[in-house]
mmCIF file of the N, C-alpha and C atoms, coordinates in Angstrom:
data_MODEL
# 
_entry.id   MODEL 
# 
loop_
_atom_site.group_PDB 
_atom_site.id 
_atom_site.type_symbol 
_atom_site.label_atom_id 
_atom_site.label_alt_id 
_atom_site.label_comp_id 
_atom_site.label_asym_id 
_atom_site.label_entity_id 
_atom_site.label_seq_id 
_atom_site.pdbx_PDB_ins_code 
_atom_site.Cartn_x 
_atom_site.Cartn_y 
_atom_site.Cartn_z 
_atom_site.occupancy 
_atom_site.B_iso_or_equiv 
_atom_site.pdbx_formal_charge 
_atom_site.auth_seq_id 
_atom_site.auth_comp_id 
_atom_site.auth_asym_id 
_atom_site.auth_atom_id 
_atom_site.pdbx_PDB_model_num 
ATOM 1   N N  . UNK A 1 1  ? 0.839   -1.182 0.000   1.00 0.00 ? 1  UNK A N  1 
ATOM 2   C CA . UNK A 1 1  ? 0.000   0.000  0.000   1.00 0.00 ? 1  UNK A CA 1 
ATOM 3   C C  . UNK A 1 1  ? 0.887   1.249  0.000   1.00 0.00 ? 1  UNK A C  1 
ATOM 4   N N  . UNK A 1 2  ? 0.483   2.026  -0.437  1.00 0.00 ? 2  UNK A N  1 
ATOM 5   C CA . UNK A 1 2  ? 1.258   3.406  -0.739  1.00 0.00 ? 2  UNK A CA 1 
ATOM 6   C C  . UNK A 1 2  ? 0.977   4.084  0.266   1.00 0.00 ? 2  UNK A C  1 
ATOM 7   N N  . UNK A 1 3  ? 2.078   4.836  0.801   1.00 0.00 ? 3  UNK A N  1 
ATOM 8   C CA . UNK A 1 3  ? 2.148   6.191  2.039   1.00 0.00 ? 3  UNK A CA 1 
ATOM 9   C C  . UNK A 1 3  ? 0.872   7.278  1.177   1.00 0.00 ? 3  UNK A C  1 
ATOM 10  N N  . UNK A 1 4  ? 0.460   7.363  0.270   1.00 0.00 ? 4  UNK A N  1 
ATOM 11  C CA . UNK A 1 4  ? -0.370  8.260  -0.273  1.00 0.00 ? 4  UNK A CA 1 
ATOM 12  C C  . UNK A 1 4  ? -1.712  7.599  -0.405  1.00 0.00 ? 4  UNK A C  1 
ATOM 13  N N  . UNK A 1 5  ? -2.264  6.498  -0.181  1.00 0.00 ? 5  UNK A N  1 
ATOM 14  C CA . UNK A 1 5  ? -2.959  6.091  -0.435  1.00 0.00 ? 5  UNK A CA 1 
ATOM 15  C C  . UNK A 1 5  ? -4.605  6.688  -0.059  1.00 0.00 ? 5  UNK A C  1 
ATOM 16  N N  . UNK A 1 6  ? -4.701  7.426  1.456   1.00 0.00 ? 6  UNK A N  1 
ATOM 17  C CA . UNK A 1 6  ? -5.717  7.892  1.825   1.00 0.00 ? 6  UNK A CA 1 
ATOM 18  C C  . UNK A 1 6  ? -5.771  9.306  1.164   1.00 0.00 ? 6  UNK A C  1 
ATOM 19  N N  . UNK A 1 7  ? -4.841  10.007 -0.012  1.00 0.00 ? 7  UNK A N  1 
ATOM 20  C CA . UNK A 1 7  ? -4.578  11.206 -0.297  1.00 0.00 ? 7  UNK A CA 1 
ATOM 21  C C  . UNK A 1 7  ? -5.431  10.654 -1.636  1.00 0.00 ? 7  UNK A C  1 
ATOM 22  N N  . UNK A 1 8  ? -5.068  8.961  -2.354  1.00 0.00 ? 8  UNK A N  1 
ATOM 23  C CA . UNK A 1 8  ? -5.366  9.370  -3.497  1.00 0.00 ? 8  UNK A CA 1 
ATOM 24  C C  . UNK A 1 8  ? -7.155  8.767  -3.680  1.00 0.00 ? 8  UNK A C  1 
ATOM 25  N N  . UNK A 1 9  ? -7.261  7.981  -2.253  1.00 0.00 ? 9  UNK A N  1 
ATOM 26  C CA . UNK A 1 9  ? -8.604  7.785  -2.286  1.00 0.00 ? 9  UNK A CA 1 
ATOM 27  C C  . UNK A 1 9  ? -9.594  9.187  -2.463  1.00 0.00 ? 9  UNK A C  1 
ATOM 28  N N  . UNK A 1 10 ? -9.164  9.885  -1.339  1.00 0.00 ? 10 UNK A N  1 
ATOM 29  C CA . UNK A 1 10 ? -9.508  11.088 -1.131  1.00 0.00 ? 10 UNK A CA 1 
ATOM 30  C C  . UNK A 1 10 ? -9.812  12.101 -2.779  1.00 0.00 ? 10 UNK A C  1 
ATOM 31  N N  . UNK A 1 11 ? -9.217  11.978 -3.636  1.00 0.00 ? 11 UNK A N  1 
ATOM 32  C CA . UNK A 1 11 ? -9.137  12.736 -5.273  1.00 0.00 ? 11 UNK A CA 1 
ATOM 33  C C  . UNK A 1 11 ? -10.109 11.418 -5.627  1.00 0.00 ? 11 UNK A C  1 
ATOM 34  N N  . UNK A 1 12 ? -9.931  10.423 -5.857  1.00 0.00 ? 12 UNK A N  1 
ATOM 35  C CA . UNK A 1 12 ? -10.766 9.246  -6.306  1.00 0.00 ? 12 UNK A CA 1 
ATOM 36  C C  . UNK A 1 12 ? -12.385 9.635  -6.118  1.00 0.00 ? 12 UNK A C  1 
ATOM 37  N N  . UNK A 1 13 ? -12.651 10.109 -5.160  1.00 0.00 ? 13 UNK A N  1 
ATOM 38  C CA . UNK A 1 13 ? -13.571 10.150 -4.142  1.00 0.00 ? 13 UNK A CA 1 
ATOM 39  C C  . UNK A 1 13 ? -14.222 11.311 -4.542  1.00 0.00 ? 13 UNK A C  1 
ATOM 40  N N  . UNK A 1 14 ? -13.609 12.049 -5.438  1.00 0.00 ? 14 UNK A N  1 
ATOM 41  C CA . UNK A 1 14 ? -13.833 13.372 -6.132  1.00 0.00 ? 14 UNK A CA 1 
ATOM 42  C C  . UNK A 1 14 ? -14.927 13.665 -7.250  1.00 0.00 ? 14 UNK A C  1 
ATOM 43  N N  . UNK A 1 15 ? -16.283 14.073 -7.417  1.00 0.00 ? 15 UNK A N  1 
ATOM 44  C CA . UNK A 1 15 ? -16.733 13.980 -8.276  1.00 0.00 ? 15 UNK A CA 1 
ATOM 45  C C  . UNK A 1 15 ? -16.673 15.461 -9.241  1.00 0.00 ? 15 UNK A C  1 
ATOM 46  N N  . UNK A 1 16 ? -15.499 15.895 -9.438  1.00 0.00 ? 16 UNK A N  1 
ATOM 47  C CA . UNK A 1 16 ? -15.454 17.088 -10.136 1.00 0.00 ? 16 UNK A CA 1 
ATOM 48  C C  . UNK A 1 16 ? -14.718 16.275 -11.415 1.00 0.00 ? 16 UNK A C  1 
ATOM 49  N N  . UNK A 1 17 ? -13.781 17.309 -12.358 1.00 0.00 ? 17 UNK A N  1 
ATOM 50  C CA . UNK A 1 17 ? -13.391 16.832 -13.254 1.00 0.00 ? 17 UNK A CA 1 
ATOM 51  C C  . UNK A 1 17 ? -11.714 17.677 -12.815 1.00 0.00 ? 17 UNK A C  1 
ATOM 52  N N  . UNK A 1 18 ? -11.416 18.350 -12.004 1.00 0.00 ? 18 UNK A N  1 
ATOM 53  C CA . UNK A 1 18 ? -10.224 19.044 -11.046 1.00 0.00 ? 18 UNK A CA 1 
ATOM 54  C C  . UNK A 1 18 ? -10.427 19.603 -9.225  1.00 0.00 ? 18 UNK A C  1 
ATOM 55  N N  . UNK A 1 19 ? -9.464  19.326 -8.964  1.00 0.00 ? 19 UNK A N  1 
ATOM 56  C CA . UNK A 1 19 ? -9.117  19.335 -7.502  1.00 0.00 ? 19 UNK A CA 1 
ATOM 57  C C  . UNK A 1 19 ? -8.244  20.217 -7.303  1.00 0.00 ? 19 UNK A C  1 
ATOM 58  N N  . UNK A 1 20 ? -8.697  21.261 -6.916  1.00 0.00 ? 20 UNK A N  1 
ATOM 59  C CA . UNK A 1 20 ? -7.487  22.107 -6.290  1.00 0.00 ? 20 UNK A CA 1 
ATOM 60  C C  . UNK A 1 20 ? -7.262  21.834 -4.566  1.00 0.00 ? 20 UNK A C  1 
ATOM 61  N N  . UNK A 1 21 ? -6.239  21.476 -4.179  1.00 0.00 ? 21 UNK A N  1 
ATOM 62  C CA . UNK A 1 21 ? -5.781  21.237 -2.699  1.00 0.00 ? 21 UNK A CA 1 
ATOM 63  C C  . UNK A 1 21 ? -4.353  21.978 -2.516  1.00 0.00 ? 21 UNK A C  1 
ATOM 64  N N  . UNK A 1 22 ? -4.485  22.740 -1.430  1.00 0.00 ? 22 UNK A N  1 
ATOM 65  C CA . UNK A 1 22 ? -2.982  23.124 -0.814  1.00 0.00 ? 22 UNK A CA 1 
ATOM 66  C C  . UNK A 1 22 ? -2.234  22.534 0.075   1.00 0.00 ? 22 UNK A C  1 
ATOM 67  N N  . UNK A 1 23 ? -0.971  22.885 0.001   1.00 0.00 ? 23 UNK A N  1 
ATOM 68  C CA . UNK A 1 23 ? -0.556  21.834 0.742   1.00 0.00 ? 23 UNK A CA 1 
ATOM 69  C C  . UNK A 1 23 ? -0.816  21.825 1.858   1.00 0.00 ? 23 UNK A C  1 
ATOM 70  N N  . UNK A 1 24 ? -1.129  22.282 2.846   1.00 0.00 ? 24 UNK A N  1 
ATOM 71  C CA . UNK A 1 24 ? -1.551  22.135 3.976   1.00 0.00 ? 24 UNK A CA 1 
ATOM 72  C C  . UNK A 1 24 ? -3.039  20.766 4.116   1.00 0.00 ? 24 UNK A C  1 
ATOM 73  N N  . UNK A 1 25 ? -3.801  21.119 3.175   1.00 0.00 ? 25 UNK A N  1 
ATOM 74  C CA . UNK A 1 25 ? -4.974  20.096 2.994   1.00 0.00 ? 25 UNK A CA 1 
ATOM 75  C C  . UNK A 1 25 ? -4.429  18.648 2.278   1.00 0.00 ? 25 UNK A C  1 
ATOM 76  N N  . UNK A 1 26 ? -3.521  18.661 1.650   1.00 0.00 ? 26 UNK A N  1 
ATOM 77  C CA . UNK A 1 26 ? -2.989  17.164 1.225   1.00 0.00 ? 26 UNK A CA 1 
ATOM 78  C C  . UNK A 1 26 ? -2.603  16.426 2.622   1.00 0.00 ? 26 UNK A C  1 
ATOM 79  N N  . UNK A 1 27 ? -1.730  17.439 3.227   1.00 0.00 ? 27 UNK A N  1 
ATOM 80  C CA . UNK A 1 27 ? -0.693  17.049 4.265   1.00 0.00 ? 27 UNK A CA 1 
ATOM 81  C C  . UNK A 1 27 ? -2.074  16.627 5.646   1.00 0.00 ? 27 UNK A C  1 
ATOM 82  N N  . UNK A 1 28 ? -3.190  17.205 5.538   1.00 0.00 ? 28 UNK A N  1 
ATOM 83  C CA . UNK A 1 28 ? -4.466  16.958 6.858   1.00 0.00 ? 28 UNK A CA 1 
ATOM 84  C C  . UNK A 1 28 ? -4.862  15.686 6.125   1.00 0.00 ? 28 UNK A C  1 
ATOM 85  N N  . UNK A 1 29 ? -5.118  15.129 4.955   1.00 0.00 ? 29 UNK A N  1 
ATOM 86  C CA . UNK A 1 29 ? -5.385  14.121 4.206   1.00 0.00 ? 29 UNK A CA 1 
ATOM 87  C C  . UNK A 1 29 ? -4.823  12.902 4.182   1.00 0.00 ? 29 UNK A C  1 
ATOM 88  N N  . UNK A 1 30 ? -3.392  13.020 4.411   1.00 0.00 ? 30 UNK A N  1 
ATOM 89  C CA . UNK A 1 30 ? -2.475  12.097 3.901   1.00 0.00 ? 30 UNK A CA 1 
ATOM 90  C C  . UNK A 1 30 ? -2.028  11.709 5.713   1.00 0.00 ? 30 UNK A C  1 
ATOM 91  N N  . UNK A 1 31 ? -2.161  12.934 6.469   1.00 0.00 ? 31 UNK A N  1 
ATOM 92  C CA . UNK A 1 31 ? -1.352  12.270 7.752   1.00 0.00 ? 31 UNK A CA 1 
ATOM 93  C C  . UNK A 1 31 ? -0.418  12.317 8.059   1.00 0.00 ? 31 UNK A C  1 
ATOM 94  N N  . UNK A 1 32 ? 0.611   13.107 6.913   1.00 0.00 ? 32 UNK A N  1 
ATOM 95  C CA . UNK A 1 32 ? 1.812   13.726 7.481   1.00 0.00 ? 32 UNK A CA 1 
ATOM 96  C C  . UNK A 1 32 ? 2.188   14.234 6.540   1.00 0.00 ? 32 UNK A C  1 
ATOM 97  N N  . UNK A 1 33 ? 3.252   15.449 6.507   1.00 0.00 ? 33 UNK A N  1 
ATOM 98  C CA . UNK A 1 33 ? 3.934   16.651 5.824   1.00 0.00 ? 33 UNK A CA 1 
ATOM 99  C C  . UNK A 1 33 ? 4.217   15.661 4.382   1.00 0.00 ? 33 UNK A C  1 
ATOM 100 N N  . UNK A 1 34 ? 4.037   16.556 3.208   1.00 0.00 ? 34 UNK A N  1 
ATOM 101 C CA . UNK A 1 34 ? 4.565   16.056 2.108   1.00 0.00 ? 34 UNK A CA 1 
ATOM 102 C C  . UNK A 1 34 ? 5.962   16.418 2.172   1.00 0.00 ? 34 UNK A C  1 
ATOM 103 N N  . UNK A 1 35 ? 6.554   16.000 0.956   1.00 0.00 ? 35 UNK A N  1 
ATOM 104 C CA . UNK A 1 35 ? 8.044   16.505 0.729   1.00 0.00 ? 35 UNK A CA 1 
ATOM 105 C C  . UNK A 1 35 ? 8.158   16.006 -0.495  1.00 0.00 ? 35 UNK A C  1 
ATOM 106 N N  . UNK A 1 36 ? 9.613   15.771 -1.032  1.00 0.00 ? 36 UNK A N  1 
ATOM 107 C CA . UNK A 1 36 ? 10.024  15.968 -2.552  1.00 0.00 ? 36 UNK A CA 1 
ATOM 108 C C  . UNK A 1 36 ? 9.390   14.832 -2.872  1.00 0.00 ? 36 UNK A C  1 
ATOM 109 N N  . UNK A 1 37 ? 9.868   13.504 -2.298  1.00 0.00 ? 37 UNK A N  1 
ATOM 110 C CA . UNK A 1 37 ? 8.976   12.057 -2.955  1.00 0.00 ? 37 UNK A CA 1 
ATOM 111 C C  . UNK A 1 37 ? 7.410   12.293 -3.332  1.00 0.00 ? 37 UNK A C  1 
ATOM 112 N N  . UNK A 1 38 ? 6.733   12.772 -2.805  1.00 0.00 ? 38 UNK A N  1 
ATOM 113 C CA . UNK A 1 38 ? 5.641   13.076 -3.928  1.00 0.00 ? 38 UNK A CA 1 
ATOM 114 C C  . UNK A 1 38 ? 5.150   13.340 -5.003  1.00 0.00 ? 38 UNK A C  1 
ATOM 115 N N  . UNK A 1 39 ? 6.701   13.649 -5.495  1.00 0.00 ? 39 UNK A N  1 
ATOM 116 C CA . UNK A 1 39 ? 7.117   13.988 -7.007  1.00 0.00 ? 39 UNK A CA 1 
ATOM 117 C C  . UNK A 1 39 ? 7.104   12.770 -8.037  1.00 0.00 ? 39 UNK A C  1 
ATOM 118 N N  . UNK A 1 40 ? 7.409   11.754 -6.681  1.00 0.00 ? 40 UNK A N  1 
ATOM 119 C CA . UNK A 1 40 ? 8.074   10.166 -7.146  1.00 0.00 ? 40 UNK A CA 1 
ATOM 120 C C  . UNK A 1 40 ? 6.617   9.520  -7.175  1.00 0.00 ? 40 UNK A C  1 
ATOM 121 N N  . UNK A 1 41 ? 5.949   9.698  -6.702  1.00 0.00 ? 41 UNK A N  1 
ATOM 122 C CA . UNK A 1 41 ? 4.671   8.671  -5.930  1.00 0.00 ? 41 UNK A CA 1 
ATOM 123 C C  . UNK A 1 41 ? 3.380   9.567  -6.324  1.00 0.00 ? 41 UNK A C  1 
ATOM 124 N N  . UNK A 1 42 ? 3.293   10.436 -7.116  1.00 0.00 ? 42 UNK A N  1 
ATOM 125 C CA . UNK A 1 42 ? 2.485   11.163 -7.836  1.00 0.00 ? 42 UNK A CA 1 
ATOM 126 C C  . UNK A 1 42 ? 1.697   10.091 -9.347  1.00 0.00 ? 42 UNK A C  1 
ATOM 127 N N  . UNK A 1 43 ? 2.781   9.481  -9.778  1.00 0.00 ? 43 UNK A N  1 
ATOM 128 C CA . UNK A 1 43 ? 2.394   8.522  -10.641 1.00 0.00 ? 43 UNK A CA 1 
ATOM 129 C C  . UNK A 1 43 ? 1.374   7.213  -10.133 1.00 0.00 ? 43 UNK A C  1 
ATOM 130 N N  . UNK A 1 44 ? 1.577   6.995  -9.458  1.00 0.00 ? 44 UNK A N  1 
ATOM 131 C CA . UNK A 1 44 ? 0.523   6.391  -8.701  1.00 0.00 ? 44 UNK A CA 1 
ATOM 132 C C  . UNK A 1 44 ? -0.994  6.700  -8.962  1.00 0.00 ? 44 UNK A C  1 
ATOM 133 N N  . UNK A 1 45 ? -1.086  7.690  -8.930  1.00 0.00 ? 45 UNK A N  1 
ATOM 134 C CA . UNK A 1 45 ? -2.569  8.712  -9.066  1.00 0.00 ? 45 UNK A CA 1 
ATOM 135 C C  . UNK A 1 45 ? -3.311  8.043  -10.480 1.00 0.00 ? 45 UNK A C  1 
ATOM 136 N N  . UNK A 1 46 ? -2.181  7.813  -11.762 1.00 0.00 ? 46 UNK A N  1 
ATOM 137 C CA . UNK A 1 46 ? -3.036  7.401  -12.755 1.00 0.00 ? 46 UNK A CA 1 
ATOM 138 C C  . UNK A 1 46 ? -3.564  5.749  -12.576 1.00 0.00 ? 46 UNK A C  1 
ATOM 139 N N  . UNK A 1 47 ? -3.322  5.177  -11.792 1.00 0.00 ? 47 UNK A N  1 
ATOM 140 C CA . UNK A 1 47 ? -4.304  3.941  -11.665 1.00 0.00 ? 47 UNK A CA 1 
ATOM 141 C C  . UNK A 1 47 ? -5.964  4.413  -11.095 1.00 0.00 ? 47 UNK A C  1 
ATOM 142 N N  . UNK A 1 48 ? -5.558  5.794  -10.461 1.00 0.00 ? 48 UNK A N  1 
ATOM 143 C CA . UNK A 1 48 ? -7.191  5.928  -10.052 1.00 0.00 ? 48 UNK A CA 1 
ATOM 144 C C  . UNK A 1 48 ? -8.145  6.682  -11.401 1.00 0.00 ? 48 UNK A C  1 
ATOM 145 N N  . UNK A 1 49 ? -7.142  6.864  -12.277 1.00 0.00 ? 49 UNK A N  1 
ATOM 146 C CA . UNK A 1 49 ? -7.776  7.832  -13.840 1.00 0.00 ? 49 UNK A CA 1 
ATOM 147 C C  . UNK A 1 49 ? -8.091  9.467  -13.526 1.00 0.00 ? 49 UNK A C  1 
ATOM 148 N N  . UNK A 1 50 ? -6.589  9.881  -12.357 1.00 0.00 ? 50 UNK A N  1 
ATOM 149 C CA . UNK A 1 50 ? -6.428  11.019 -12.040 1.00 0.00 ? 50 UNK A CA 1 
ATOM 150 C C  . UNK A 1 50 ? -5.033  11.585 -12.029 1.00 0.00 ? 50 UNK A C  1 
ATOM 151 N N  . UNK A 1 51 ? -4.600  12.939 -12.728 1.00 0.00 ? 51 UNK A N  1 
ATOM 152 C CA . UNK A 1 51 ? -3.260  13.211 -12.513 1.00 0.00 ? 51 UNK A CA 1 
ATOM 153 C C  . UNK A 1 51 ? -2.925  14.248 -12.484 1.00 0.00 ? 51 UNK A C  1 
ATOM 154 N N  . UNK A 1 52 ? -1.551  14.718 -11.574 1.00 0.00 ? 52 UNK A N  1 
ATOM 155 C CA . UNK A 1 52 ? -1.128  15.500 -11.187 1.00 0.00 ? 52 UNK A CA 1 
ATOM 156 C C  . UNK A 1 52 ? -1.300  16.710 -12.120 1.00 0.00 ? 52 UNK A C  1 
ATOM 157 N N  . UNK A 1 53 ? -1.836  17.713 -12.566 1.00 0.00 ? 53 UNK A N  1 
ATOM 158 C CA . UNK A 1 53 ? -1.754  18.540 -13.550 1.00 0.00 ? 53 UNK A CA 1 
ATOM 159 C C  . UNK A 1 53 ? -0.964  19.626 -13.398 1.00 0.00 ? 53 UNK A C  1 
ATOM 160 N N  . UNK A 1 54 ? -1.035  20.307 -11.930 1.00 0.00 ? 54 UNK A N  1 
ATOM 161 C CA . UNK A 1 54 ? 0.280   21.222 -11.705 1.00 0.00 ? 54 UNK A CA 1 
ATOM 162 C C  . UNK A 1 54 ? 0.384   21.144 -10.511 1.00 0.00 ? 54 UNK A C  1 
ATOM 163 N N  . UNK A 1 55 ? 1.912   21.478 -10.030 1.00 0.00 ? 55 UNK A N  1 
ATOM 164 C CA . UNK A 1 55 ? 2.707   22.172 -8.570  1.00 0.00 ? 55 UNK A CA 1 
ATOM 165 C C  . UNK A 1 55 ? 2.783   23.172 -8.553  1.00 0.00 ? 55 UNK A C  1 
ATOM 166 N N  . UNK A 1 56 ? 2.160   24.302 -7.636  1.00 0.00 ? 56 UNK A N  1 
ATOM 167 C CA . UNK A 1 56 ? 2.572   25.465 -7.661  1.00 0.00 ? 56 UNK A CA 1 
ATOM 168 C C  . UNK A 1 56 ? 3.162   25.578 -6.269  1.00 0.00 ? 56 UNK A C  1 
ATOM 169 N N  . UNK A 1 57 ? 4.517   26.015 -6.476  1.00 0.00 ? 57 UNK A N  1 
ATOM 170 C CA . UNK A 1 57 ? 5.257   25.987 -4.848  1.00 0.00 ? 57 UNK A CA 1 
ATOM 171 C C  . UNK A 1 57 ? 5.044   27.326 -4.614  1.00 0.00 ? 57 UNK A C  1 
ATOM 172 N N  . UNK A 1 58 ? 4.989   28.593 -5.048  1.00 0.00 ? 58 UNK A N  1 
ATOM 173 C CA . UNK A 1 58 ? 4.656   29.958 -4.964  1.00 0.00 ? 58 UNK A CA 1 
ATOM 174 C C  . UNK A 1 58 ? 3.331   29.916 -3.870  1.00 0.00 ? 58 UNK A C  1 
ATOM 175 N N  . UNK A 1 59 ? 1.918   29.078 -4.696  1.00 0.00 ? 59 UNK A N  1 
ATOM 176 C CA . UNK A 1 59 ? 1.102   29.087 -3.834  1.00 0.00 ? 59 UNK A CA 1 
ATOM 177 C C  . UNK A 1 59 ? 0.770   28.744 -3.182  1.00 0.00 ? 59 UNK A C  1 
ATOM 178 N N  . UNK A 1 60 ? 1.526   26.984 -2.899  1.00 0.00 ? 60 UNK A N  1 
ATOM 179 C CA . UNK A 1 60 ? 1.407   25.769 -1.974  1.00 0.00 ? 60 UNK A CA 1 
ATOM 180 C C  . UNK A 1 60 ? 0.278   25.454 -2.675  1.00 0.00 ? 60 UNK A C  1 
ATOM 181 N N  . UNK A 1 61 ? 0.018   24.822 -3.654  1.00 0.00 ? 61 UNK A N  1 
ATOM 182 C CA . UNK A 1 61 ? -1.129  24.359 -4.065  1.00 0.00 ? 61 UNK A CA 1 
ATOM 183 C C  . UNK A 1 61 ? -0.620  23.231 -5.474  1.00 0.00 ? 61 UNK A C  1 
ATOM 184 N N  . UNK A 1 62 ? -1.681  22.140 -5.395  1.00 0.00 ? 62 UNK A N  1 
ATOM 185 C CA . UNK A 1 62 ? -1.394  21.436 -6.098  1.00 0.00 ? 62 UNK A CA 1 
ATOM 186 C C  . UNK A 1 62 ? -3.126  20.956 -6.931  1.00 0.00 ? 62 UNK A C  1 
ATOM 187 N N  . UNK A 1 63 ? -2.391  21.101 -8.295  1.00 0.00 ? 63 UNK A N  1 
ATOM 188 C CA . UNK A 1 63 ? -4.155  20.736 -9.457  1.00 0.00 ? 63 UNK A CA 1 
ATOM 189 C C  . UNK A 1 63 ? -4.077  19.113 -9.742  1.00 0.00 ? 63 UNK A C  1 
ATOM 190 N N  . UNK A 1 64 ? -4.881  18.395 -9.038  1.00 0.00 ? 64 UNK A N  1 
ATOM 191 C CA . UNK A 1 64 ? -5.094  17.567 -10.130 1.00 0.00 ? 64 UNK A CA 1 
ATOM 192 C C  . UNK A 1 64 ? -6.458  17.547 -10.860 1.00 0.00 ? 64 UNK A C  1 
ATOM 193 N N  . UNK A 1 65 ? -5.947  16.326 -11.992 1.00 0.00 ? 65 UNK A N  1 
ATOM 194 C CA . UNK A 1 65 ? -7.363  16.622 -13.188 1.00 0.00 ? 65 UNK A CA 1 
ATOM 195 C C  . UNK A 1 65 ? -7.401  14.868 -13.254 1.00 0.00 ? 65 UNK A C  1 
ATOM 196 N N  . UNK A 1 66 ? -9.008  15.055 -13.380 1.00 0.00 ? 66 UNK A N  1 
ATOM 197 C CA . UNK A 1 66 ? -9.388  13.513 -13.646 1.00 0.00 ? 66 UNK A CA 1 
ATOM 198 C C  . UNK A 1 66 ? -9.228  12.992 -15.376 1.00 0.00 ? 66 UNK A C  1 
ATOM 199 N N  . UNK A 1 67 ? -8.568  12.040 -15.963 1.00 0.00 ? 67 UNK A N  1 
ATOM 200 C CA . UNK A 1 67 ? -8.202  11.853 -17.260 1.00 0.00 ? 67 UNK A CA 1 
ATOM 201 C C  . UNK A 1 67 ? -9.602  11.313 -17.869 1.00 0.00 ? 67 UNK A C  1 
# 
């Protein structure tokens, strides 16, 4: 099971067609502070038919989009 797993249920769980979350709300989601490996473990997301669409570190915010 993936350290992200309740993050990517959570987008799964999503009935929009994009998710905007900051990091602060990934990090209340997931159960503990993100960091760079999320970069790594982001790919993950397309088994749920959702993906990372942008990082914005300026705003702490991260888009995903359902494919």
């Amino acid at each position: 099971m993936s350290k992200y797993q309740k993050l990517w249920q959570y987008v799964q769980n999503c009935t929009d067609t994009t998710l905007l979350l900051t990091f602060s709300q990934i990090e209340e989601i997931a159960g503990f502070p993100i960091d760079h490996s999320f970069l790594t473990y982001k790919k993950e997301l397309l088994q749920f038919s959702w993906q990372v669409e942008k990082i914005s570190q300026k705003q702490k915010t991260v888009l995903f989009t359902r494919l």
